[in-house]
PDB file of C-alpha atoms and ligand atoms in Angstrom:
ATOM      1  CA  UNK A   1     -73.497   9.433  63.882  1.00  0.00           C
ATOM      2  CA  UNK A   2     -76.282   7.552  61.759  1.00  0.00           C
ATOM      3  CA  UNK A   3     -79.639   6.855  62.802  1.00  0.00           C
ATOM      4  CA  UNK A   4     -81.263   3.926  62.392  1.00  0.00           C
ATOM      5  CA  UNK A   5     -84.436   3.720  60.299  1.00  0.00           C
ATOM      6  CA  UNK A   6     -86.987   0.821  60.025  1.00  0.00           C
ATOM      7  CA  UNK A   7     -88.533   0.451  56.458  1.00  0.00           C
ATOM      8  CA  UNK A   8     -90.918  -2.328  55.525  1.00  0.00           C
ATOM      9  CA  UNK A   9     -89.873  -4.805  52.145  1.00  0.00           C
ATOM     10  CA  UNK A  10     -92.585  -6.462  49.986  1.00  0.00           C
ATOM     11  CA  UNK A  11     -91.251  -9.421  48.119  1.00  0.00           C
ATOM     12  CA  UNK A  12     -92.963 -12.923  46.540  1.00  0.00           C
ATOM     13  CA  UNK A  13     -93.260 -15.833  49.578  1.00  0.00           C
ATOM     14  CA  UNK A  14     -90.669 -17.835  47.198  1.00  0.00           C
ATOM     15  CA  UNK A  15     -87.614 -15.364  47.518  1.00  0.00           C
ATOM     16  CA  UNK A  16     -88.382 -14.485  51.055  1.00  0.00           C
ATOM     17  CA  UNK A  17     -87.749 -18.269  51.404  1.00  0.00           C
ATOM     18  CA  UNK A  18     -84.717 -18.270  49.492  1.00  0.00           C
ATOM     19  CA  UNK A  19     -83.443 -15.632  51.173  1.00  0.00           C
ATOM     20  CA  UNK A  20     -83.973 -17.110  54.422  1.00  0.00           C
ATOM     21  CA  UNK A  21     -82.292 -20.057  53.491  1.00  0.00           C
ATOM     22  CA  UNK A  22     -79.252 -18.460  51.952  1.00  0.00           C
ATOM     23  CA  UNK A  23     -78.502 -16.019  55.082  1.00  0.00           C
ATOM     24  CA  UNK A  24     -79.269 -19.257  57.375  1.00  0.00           C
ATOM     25  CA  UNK A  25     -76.250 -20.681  55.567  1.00  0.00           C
ATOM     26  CA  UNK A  26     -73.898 -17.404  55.455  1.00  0.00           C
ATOM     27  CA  UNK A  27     -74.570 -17.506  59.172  1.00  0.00           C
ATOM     28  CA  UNK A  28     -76.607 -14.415  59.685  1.00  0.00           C
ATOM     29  CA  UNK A  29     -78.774 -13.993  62.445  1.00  0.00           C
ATOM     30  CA  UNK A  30     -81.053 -11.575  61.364  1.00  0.00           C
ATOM     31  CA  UNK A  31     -82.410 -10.319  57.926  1.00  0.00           C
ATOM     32  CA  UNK A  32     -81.336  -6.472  58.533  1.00  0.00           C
ATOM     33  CA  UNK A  33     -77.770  -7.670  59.046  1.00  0.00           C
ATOM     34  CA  UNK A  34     -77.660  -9.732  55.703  1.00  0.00           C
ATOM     35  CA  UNK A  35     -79.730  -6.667  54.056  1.00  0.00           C
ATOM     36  CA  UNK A  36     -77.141  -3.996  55.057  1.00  0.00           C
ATOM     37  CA  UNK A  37     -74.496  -6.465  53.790  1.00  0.00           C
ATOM     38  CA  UNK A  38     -75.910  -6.767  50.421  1.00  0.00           C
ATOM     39  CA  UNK A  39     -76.348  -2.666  50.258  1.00  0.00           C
ATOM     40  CA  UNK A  40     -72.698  -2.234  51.367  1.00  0.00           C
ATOM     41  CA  UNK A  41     -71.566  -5.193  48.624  1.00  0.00           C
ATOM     42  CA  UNK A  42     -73.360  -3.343  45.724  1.00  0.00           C
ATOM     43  CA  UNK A  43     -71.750   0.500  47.286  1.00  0.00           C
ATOM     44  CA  UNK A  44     -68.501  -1.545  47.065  1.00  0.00           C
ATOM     45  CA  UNK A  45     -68.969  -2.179  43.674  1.00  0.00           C
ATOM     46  CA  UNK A  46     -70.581   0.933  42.312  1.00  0.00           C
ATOM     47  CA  UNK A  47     -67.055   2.371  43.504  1.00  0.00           C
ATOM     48  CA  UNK A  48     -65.176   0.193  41.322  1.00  0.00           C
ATOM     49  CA  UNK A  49     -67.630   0.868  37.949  1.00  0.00           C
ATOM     50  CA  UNK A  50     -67.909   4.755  38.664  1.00  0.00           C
ATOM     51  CA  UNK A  51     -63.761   4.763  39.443  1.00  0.00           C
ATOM     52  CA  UNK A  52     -63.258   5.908  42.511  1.00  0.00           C
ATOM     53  CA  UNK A  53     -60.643   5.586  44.617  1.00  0.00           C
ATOM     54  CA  UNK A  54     -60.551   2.216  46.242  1.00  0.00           C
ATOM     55  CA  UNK A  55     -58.587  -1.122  47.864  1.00  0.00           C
ATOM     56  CA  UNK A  56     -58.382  -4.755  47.849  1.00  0.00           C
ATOM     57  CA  UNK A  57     -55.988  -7.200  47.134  1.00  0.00           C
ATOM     58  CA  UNK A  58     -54.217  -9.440  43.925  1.00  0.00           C
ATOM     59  CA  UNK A  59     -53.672 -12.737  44.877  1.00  0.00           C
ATOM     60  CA  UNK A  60     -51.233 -15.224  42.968  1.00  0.00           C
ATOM     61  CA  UNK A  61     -50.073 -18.743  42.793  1.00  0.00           C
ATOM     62  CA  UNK A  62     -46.802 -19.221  40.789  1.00  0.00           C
ATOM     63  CA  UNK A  63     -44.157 -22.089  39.609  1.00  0.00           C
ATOM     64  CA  UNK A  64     -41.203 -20.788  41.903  1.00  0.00           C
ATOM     65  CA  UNK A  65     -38.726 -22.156  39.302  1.00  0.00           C
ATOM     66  CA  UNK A  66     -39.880 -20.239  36.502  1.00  0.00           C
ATOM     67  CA  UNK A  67     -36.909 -17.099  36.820  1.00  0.00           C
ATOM     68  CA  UNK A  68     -37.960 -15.677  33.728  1.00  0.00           C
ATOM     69  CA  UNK A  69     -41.924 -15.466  35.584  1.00  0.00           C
ATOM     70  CA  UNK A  70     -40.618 -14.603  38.680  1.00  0.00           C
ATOM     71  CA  UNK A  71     -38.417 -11.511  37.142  1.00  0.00           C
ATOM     72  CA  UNK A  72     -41.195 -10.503  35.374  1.00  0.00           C
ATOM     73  CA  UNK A  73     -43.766 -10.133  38.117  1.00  0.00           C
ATOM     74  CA  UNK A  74     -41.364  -8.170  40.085  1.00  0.00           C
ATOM     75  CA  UNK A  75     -40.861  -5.664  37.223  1.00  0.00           C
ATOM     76  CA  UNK A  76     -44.809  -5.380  36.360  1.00  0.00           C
ATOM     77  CA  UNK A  77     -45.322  -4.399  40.134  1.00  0.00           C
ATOM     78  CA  UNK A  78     -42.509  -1.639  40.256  1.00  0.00           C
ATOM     79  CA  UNK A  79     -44.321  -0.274  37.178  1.00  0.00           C
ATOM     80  CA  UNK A  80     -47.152   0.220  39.672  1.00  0.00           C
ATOM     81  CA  UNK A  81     -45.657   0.842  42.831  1.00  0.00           C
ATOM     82  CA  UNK A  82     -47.792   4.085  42.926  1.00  0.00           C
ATOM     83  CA  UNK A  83     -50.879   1.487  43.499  1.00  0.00           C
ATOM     84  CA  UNK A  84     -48.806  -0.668  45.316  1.00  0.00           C
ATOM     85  CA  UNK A  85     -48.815  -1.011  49.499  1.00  0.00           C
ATOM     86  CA  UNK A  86     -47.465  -3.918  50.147  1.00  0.00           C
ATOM     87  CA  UNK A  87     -46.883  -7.496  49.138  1.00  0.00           C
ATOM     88  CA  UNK A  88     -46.239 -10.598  51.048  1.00  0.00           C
ATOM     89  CA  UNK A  89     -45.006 -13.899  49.404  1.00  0.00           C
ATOM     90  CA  UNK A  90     -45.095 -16.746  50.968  1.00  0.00           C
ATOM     91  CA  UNK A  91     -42.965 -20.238  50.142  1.00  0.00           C
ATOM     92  CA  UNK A  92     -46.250 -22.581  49.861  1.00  0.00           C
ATOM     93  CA  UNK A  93     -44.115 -25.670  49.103  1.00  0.00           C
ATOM     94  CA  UNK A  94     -40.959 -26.688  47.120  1.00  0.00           C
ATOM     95  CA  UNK A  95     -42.398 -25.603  43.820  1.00  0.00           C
ATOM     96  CA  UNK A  96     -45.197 -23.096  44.594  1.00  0.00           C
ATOM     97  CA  UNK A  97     -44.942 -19.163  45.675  1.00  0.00           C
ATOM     98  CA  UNK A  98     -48.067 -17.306  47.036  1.00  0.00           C
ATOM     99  CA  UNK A  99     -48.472 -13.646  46.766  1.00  0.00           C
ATOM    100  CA  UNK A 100     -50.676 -11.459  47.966  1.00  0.00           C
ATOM    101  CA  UNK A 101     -50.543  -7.785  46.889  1.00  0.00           C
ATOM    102  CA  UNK A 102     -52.584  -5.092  48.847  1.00  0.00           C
ATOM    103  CA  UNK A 103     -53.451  -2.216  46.047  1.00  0.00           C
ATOM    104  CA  UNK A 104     -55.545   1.424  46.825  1.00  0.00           C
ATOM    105  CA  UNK A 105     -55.876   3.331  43.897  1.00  0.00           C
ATOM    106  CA  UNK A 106     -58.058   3.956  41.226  1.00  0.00           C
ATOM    107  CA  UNK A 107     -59.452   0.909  39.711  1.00  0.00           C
ATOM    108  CA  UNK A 108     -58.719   1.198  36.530  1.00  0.00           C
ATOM    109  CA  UNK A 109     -55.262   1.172  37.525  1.00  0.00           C
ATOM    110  CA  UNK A 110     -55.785  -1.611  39.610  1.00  0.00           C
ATOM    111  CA  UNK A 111     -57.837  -4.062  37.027  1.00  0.00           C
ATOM    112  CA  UNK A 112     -54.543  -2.999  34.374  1.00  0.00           C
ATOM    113  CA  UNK A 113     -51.855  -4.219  36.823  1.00  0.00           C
ATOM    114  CA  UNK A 114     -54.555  -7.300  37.682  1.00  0.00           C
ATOM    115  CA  UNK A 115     -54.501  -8.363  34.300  1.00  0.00           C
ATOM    116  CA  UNK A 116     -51.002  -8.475  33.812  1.00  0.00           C
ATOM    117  CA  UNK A 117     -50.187 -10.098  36.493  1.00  0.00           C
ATOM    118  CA  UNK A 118     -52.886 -12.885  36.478  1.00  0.00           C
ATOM    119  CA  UNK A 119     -52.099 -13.420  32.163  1.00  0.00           C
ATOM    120  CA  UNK A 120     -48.414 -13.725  32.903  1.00  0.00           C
ATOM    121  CA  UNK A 121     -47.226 -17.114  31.722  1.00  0.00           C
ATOM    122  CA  UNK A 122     -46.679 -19.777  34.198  1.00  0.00           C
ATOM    123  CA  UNK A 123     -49.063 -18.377  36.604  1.00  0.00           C
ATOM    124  CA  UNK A 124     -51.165 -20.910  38.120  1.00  0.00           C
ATOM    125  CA  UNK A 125     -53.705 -18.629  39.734  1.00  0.00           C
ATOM    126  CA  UNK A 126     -54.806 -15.274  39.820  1.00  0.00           C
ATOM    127  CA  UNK A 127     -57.368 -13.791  42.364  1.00  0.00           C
ATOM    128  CA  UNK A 128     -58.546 -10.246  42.993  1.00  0.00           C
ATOM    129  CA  UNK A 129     -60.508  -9.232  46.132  1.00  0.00           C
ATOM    130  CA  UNK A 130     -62.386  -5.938  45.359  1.00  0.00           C
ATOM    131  CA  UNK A 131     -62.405  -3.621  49.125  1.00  0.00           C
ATOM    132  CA  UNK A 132     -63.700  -0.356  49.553  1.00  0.00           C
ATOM    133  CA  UNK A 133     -61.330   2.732  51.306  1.00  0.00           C
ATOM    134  CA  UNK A 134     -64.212   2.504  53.615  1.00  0.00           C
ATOM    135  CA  UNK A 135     -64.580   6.232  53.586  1.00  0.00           C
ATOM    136  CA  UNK A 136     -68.190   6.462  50.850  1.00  0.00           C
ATOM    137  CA  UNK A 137     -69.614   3.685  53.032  1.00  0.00           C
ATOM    138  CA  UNK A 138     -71.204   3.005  56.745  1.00  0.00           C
TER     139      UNK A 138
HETATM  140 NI1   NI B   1     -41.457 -18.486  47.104  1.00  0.00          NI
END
């Protein structure tokens, strides 16, 4: 169990403002809550610099007629099925595939297979969504 601590944040009028007006529109209703967020964000991401072990997701949008793209992106993937937990595709229309590809590994790993996937010919979009295993973070 954590305890909660209060702690007092001295900052120019101007970015206050800001601030205020950025968390308004993210839908926050209190500073603390957008604060933590922010913290947990930049934890998230000092796991993926210092390479530990984390999760997230590859996202793709391919031309479902292109066999030669579609046989490669399975093979790239079972080169890193160790990384690998699942992956859904979905028929977006009668041209277009979605997939999204749930990864936990380490992330260097994960940005290799990320950049393969994404600079495969034909593929219209590539998006990565960079989790945390939860377990460094409250
Ligand atoms: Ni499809």
């Amino acid at each position: 169990m954590s305890f909660l601590v209060r702690f007092g944040v001295s900052l120019e009028k101007e970015l206050l403002k800001k601030f205020d007006t950025h968390i308004k529109k993210k839908k926050y209703t209190n500073r603390s809550e957008a604060i933590r967020d922010l913290i947990r964000g930049n934890l998230v991401m000092e796991e993926w610099q210092e390479g530990k072990e984390i999760t997230g997701s590859i996202t793709l949008v391919y031309d479902h007629h292109k066999r030669e793209l579609v046989n490669m992106l399975i093979d790239i993937q079972h080169d890193y099925h160790g990384i690998i937990l699942s992956s859904q595709h979905i028929h977006l229309d009668h041209d277009n595939c979605l997939e999204i590809i749930v990864i936990k590994g380490k992330p260097q790993m994960v940005e290799e297979l990320y950049g393969k996937l994404k600079s495969a010919k034909g593929v219209k979009h590539g998006g990565i969504s960079m989790a945390t295993t939860g377990k460094g973070i409250l």
